[in-house]
Coordinates of C-alpha atoms and ligand atoms in Angstrom, one line a residue:
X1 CA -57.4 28.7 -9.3
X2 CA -55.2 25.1 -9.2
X3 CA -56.8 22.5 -10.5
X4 CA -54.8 19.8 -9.2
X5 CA -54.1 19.7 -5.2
X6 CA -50.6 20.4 -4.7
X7 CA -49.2 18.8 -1.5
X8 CA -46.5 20.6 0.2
X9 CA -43.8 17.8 -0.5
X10 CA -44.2 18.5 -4.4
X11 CA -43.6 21.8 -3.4
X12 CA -40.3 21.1 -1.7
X13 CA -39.4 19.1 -4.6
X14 CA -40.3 21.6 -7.0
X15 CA -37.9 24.0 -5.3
X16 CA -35.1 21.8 -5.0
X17 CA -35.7 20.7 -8.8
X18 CA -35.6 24.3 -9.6
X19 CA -32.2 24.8 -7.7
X20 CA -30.8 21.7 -9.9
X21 CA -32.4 23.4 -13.4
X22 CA -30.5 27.1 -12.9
X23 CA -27.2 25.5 -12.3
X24 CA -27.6 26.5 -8.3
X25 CA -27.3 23.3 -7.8
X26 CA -24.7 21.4 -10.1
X27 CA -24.8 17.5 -11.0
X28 CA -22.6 15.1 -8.9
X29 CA -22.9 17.7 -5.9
X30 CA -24.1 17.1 -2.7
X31 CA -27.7 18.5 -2.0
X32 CA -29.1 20.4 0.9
X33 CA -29.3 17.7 3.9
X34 CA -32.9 16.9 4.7
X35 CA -32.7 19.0 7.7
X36 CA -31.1 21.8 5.9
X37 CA -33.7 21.6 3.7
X38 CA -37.3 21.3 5.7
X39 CA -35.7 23.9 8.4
X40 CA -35.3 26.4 4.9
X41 CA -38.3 25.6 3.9
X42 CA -40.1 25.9 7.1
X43 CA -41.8 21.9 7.0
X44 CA -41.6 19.1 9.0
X45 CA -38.4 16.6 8.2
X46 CA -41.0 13.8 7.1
X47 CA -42.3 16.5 4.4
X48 CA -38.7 16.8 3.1
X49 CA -38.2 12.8 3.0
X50 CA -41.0 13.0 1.1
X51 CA -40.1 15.5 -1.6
X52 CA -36.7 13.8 -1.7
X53 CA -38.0 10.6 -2.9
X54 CA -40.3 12.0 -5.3
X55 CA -36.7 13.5 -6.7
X56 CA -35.1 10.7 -6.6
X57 CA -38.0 8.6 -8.9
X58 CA -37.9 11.5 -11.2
X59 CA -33.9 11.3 -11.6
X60 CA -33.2 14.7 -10.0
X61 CA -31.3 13.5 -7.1
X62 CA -29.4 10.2 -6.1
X63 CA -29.2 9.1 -2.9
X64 CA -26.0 7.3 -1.5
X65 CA -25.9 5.3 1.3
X66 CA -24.4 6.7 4.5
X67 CA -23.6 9.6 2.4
X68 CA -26.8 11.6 1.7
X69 CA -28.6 12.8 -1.7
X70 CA -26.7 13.9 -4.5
X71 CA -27.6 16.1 -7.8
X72 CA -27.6 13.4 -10.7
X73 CA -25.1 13.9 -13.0
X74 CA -26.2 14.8 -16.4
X75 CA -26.1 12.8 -19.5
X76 CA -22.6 12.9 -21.3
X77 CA -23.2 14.6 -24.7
X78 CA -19.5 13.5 -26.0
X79 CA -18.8 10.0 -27.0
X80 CA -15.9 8.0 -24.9
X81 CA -12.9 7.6 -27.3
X82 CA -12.6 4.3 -29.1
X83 CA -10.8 1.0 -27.7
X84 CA -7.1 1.0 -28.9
X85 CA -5.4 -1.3 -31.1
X86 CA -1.8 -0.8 -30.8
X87 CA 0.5 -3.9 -32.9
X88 CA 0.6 -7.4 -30.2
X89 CA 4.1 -7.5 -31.1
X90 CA 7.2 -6.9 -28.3
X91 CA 8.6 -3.5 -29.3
X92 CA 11.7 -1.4 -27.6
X93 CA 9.7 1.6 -26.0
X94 CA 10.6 4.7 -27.6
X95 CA 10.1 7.8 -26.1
X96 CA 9.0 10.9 -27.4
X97 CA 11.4 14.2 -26.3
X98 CA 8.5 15.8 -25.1
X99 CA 7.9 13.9 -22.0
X100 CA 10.9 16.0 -19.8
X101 CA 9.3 19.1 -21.5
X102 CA 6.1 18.5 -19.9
X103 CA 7.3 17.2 -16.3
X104 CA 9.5 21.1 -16.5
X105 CA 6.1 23.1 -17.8
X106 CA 4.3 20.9 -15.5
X107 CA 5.6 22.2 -12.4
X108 CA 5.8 25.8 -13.3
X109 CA 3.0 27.6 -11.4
X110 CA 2.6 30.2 -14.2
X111 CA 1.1 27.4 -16.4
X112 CA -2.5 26.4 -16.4
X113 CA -1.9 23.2 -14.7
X114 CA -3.9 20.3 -17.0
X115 CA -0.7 18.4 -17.6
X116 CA 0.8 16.3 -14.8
X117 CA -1.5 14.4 -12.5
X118 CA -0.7 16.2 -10.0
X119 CA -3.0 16.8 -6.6
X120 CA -3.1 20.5 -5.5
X121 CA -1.5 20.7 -2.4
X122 CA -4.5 23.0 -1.8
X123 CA -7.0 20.1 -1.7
X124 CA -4.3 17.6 0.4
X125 CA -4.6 18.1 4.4
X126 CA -1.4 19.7 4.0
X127 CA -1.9 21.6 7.1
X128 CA -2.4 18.8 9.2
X129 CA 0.5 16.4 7.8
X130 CA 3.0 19.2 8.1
X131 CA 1.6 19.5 12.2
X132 CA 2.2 15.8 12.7
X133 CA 5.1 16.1 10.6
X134 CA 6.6 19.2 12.8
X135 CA 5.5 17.1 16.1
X136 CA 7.6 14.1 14.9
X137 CA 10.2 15.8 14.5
X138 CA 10.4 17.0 17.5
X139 CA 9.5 14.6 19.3
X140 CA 10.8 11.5 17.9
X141 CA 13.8 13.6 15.9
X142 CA 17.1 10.9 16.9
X143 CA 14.9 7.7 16.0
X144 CA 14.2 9.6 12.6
X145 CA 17.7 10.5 11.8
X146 CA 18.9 6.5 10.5
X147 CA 18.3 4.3 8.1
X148 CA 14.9 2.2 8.7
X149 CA 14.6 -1.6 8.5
X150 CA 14.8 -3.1 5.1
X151 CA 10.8 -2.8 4.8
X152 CA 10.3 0.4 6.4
X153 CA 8.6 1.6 9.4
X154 CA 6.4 -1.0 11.5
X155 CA 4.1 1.7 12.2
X156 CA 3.1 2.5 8.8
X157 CA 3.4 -0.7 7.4
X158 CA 0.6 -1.9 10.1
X159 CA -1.4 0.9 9.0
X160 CA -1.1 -0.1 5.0
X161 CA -2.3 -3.6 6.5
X162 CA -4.8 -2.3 8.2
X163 CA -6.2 -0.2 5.3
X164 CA -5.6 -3.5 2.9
X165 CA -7.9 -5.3 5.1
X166 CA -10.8 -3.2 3.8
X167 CA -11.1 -4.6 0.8
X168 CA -10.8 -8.1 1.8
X169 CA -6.7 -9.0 1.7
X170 CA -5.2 -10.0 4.8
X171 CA -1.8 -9.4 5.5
X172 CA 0.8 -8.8 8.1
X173 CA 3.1 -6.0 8.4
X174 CA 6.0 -8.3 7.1
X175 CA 4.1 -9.0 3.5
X176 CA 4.7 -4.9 3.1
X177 CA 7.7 -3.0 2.3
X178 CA 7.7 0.7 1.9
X179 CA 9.3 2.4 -0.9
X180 CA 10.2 6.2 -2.4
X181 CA 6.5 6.0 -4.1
X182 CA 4.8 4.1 -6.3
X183 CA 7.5 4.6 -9.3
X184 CA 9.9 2.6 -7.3
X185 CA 7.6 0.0 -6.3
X186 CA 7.1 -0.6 -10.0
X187 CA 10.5 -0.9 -10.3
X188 CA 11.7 -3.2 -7.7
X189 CA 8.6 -5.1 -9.0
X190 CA 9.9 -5.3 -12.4
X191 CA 13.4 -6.2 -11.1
X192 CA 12.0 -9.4 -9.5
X193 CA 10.1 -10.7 -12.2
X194 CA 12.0 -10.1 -15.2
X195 CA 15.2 -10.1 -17.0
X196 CA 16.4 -7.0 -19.5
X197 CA 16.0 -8.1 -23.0
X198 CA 12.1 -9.2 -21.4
X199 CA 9.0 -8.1 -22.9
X200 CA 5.8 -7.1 -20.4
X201 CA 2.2 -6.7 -21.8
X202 CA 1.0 -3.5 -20.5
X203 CA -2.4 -1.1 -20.8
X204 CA -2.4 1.6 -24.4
X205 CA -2.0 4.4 -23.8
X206 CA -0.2 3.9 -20.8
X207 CA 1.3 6.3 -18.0
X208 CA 4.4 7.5 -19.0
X209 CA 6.4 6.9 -15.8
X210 CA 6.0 3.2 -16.3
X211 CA 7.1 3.8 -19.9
X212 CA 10.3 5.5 -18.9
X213 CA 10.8 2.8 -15.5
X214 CA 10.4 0.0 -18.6
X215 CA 12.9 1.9 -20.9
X216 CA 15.4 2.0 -18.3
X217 CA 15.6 -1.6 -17.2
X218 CA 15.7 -2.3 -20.9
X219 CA 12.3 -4.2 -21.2
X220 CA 10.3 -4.5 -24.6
X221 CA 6.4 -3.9 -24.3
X222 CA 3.3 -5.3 -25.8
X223 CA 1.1 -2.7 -25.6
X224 CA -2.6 -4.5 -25.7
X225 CA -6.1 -3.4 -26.8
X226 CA -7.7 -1.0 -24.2
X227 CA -11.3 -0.1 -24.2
X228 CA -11.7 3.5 -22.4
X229 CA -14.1 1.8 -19.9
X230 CA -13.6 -1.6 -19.7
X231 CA -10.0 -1.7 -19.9
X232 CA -7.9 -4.2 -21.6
X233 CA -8.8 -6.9 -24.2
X234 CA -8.9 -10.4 -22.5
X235 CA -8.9 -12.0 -25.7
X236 CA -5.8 -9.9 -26.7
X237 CA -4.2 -10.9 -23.4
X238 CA -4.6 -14.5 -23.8
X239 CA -3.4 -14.3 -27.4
X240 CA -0.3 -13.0 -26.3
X241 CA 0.3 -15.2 -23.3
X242 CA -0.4 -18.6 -25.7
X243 CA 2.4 -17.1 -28.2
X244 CA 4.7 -16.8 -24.9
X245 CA 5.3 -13.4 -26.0
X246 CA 5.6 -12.0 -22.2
X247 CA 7.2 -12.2 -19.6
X248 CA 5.5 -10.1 -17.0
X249 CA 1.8 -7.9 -16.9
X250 CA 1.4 -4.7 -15.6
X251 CA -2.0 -3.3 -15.1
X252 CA -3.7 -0.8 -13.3
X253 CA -5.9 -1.9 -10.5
X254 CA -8.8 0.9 -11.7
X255 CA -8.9 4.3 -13.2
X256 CA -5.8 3.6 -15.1
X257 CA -3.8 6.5 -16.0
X258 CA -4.2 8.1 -18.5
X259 CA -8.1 6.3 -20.0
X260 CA -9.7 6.3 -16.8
X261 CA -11.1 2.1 -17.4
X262 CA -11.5 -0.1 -14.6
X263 CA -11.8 -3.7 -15.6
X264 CA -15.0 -5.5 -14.8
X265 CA -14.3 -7.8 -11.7
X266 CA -15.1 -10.9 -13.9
X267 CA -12.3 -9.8 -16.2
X268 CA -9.9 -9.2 -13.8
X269 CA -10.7 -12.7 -12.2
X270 CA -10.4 -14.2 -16.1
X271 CA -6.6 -12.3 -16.5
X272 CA -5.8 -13.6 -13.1
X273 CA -6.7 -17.3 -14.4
X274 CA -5.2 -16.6 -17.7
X275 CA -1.8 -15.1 -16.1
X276 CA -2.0 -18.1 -13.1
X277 CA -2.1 -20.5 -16.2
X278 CA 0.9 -19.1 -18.1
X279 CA 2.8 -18.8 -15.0
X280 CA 3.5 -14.9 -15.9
X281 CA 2.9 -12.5 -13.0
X282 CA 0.5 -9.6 -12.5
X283 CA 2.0 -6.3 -11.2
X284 CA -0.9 -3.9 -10.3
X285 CA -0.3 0.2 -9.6
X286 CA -3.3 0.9 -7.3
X287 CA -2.4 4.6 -6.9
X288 CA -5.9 5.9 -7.8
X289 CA -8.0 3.4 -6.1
X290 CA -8.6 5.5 -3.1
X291 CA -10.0 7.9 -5.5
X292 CA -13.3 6.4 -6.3
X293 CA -16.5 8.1 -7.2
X294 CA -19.0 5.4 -6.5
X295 CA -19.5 4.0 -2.9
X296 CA -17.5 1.4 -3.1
X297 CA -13.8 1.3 -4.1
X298 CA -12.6 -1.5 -6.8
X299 CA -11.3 -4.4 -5.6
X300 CA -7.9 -4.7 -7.1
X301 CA -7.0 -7.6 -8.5
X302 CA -4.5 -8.6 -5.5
X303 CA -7.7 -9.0 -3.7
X304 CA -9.0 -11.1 -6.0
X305 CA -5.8 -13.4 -6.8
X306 CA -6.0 -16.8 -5.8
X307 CA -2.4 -18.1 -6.6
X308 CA 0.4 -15.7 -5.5
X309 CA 0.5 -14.3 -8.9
X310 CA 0.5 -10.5 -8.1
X311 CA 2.5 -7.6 -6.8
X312 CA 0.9 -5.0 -5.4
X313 CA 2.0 -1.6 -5.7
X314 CA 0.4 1.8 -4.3
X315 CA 1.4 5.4 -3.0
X316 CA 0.0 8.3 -1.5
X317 CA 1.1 10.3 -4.0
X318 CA -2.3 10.7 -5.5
X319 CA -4.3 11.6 -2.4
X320 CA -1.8 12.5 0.6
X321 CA 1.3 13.8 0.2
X322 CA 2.9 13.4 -3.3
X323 CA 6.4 15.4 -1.9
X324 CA 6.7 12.7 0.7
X325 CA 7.6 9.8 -2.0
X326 CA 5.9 7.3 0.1
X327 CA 4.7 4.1 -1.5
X328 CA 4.4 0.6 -0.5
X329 CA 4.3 -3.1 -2.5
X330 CA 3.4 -6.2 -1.3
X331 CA 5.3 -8.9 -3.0
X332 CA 4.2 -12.4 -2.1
X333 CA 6.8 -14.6 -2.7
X334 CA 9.1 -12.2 -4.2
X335 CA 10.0 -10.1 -1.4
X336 CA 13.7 -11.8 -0.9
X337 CA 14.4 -10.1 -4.5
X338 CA 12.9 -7.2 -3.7
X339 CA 14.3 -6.3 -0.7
X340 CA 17.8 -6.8 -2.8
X341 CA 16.6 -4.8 -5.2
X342 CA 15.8 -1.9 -2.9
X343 CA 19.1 -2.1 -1.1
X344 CA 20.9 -2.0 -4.3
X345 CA 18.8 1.4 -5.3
X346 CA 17.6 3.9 -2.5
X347 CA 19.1 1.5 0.5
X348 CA 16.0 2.7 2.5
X349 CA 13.0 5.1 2.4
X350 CA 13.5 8.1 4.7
X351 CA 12.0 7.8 7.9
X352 CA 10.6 11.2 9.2
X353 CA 7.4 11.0 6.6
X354 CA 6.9 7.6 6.6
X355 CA 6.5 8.0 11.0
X356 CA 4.4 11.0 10.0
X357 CA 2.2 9.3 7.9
X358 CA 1.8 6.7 10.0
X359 CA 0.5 9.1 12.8
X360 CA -2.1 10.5 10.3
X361 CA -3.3 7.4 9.4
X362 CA -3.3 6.4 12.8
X363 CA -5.3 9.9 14.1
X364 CA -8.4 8.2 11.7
X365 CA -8.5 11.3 9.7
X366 CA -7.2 9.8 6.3
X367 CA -11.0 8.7 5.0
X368 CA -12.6 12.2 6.4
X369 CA -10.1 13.7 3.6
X370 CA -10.3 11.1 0.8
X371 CA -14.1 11.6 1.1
X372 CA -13.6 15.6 0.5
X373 CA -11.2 14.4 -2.4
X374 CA -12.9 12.8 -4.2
X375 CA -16.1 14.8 -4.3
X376 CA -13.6 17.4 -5.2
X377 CA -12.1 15.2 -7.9
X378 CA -15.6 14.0 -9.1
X379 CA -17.2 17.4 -9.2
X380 CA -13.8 18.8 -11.2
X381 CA -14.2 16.5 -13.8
X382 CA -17.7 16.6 -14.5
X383 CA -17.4 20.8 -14.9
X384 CA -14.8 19.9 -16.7
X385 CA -16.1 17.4 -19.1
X386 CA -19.0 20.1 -19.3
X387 CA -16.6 22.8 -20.7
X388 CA -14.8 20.3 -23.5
X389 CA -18.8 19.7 -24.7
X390 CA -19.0 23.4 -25.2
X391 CA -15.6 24.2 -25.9
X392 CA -14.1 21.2 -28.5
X393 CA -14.8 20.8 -31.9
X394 CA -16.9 17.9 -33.1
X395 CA -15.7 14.6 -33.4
X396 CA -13.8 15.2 -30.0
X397 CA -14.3 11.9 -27.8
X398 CA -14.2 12.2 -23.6
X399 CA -13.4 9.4 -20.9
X400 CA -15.7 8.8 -18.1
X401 CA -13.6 8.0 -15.7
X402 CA -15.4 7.0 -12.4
X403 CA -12.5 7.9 -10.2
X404 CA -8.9 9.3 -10.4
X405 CA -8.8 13.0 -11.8
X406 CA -7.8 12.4 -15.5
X407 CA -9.5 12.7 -18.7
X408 CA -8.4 11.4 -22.2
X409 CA -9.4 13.0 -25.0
X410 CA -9.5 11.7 -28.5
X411 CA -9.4 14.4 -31.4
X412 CA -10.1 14.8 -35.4
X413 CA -7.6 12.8 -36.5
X414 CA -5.6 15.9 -38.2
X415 CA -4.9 17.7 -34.7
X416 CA -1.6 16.9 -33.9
X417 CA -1.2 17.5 -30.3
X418 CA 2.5 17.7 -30.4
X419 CA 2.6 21.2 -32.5
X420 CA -0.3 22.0 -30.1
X421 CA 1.8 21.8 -26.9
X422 CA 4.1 24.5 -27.7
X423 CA 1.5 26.7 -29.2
X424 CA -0.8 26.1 -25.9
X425 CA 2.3 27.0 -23.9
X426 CA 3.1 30.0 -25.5
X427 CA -0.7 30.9 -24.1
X428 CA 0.1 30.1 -20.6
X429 CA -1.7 26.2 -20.5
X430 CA -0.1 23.3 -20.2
X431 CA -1.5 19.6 -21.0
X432 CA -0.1 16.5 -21.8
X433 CA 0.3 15.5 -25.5
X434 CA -1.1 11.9 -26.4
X435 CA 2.5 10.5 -27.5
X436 CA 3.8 10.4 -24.4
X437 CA 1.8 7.6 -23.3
X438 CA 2.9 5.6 -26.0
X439 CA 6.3 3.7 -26.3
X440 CA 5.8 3.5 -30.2
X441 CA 4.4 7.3 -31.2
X442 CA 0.8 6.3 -31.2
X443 CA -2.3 9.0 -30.0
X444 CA -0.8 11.8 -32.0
X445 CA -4.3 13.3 -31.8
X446 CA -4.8 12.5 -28.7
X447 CA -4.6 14.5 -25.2
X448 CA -4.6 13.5 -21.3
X449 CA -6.1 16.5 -18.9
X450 CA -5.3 17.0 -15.4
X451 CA -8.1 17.7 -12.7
X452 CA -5.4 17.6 -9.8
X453 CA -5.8 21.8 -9.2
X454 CA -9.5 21.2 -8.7
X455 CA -11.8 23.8 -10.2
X456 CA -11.5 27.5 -10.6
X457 CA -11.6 30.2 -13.1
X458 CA -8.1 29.7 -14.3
X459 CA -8.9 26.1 -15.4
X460 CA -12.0 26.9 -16.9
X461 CA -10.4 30.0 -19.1
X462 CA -7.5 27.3 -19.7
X463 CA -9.5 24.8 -21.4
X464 CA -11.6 27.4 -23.1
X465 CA -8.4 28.7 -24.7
X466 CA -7.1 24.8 -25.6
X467 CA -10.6 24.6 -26.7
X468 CA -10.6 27.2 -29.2
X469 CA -7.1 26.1 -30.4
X470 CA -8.1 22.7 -31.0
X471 CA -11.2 24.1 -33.0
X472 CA -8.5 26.3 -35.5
X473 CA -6.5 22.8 -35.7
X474 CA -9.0 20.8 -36.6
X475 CA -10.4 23.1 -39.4
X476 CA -7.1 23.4 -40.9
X477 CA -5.8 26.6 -39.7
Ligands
LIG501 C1 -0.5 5.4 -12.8 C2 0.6 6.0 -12.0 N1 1.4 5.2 -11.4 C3 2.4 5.7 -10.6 C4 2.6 7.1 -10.6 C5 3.8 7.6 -9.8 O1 3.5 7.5 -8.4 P1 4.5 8.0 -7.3 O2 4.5 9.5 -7.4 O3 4.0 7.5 -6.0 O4 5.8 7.5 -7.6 C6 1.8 7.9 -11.2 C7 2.0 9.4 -11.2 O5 1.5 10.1 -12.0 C8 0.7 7.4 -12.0 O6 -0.1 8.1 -12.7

């Protein structure tokens, strides 16, 4: 006979608690809806609130606003991999050969796909873009077929605006101009504030397309401290700044590429004083911010900036439609050079996606898909995280990235992720070795893994197999 009286809502919550403990029910997910769950369980929708709360104080389930209750994620059991410390002084970037190997193996379909940060088309609204896409064609076809203005379509720029205004930054239509994705954003950026010969403080380990963009305008780099949460070292910034080592910054606006650290808002206000101060300009890639996993999305530092100090540059590449080459940057005062700059290049962006774009951002369904995205994105990284814990050899070190669909992974020091690349490829899994986000052959023992192709049997096979090869590595064999 029970002892205790057991009310019904304990009851709910021991069901739903027992979903969570068998796997059923994974951490990060979305749980039953309370309806779902009192008309399952045959009570009244009260009785479920009920049984939900008591989850929630007992740190089963997390409830988001506007969103519903969520399984809590578990614990992390790996340690995040220590803050750099790359040299403060300017260096030429030097690129490893192994960067074009891994953009070739990156797009082959026969590879596991960990290496590029690519999103599977799979998880995009592909189906619907390519509608709107067909329908402009036919429909708006002649106006397509020209060059557009010197900042790109009206339509999409007001929808950029409109989308900027979410987060607190006012701007017209005019303050935008659209460019062939975030890469060449970057670039204009770079071609307004500096001079080849230049050095530009930048995140370590840093994406390797801003390495390469750097390299080509022939720009030195002072690659800065960078804590795998917190981002980079303030102190180490001003240090560099007061030795007027630098000419420009470039940060990422959150979930940097490839460590997964947003800064602090407090620290991004302290760079933007710092930089305001030194009169050295802030150019911030925002390509993952739409892909955040908390409720609210990062406010990059543009919103923040108080004194014109920062160019702004973002895509969809990351969550839309990363065969369009759409991106966008908003210059401030530096839009005259720009606009030079990006006659001198590409001359214009073609017009047929950027009018198609426009029309899904106008249909409203653009934050219906991000929020699919990034529960996707979210939920991809925390199996996958769960698989490195299992999978890895000890000593290996995990980022916790709370957005974007990257992990960095830090290894015993005598793995040498180079020699691992070719020996993973000859297994069918590709991944991208540490040195290429380096412009001076650092993170040797280091490894970036893509979540773009969401979660399925073939990644999780894939990183059992880089898992097991990392484990003969590190023992010597
Ligand atoms: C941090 C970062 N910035 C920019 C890009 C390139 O963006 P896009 O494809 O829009 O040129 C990437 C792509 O991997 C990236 O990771």
């Amino acid at each position: 006979m029970p002892t205790q009286p057991r009310f019904r809502y304990e009851e709910v919550a021991d069901f739903v608690a027992g979903l969570a403990a068998r796997g059923a029910l994974r951490p990060g997910t979305r749980a039953p809806s309370l309806r779902d769950i009192s008309t399952q369980q045959r009570t009244s929708l009260s009785t479920a609130v009920q049984a939900y709360r008591l989850l929630e104080d007992r740190g089963i389930l997390e409830a988001r606003p506007q969103s519903g209750y969520y399984v809590a994620k578990a614990a992390p059991v790996l340690p995040v991999p220590a803050a750099t410390r790359p040299s403060s002084r300017p260096a030429k970037v030097e690129l490893s050969g192994l960067m074009l190997d891994l953009l070739a193996h990156a797009s082959d379909e026969t590879f596991v796909p960990l290496g590029c940060a690519i999103p599977s088309p799979r998880l995009l609204s592909s189906s619907k873009l390519d509608r709107i896409l067909a329908r402009t064609a036919r429909v708006k076809g002649g106006h397509c077929n020209t060059y557009s203005p010197p900042r790109g379509e009206i339509s999409l720029r007001l929808e950029i605006a409109r989308r900027m205004l979410r987060f607190g930054k006012a701007l017209s239509p005019e303050d935008i101009a659209i460019t062939c994705g975030c890469t060449e954003a970057l670039a204009l950026a770079l071609d307004a504030v500096t001079e080849p010969g230049d050095a530009v403080a930048i995140e370590s380990p840093s994406y390797f397309g801003l390495l390469q963009v750097l390299r080509a305008k022939n720009l030195k780099v002072v690659e800065l401290p960078t804590d795998a949460v917190t981002g980079i070292s303030v102190d180490a910034l001003q240090e560099v700044l007061a030795a007027g080592k630098v000419r420009a910054c470039v940060l990422a606006s959150s979930f940097c590429n490839p460590l997964g650290c947003t800064m602090p808002e407090e620290e991004k206000r302290a760079v933007l004083r710092l930089l305001a101060r030194h009169r050295v300009p802030l150019i911030e890639d925002d390509v993952y911010g739409d892909i955040h996993f908390g409720e609210e999305r990062p406010l990059p530092f543009s919103a923040l900036d108080t004194h014109d100090n920062v160019i702004h540059c973002g895509s969809f590449s990351k969550t839309l439609a990363p065969g369009y080459r759409i991106g966008w940057i908003t210059t401030g005062r530096h839009m005259g050079r720009v606009l030079e700059s990006k006659f001198a290049t590409t001359l214009a962006t073609p017009v047929l996606t950027q009018v198609a774009l426009a029309g899904f951002l106008q249909n409203g369904d653009y934050d219906r898909h991000l929020r699919r995205l990034r529960r996707s994105f979210s939920d991809t990284l925390e199996r996958m995280a769960r698989v490195i814990e299992q999978a890895f050899p000890p000593g290996t070190r995990v980022s916790r990235p709370e957005g974007g669909f990257v992990l960095w992974l830090e290894l015993p020091r005598q793995v040498d992720t180079r020699e691992l690349f070719s020996l993973a490829l000859r297994k069918g899994v590709c991944f991208a070795p540490g040195v290429v986000f380096s412009g001076s052959g650092k993170y040797g023992h280091c490894m970036r893994l893509s979540g773009g192709h969401g979660w399925d049997a073939r990644i999780e096979k894939g990183l059992r197999t880089l898992g097991a090869m990392v484990c003969r590595a590190a023992a010597g064999r």
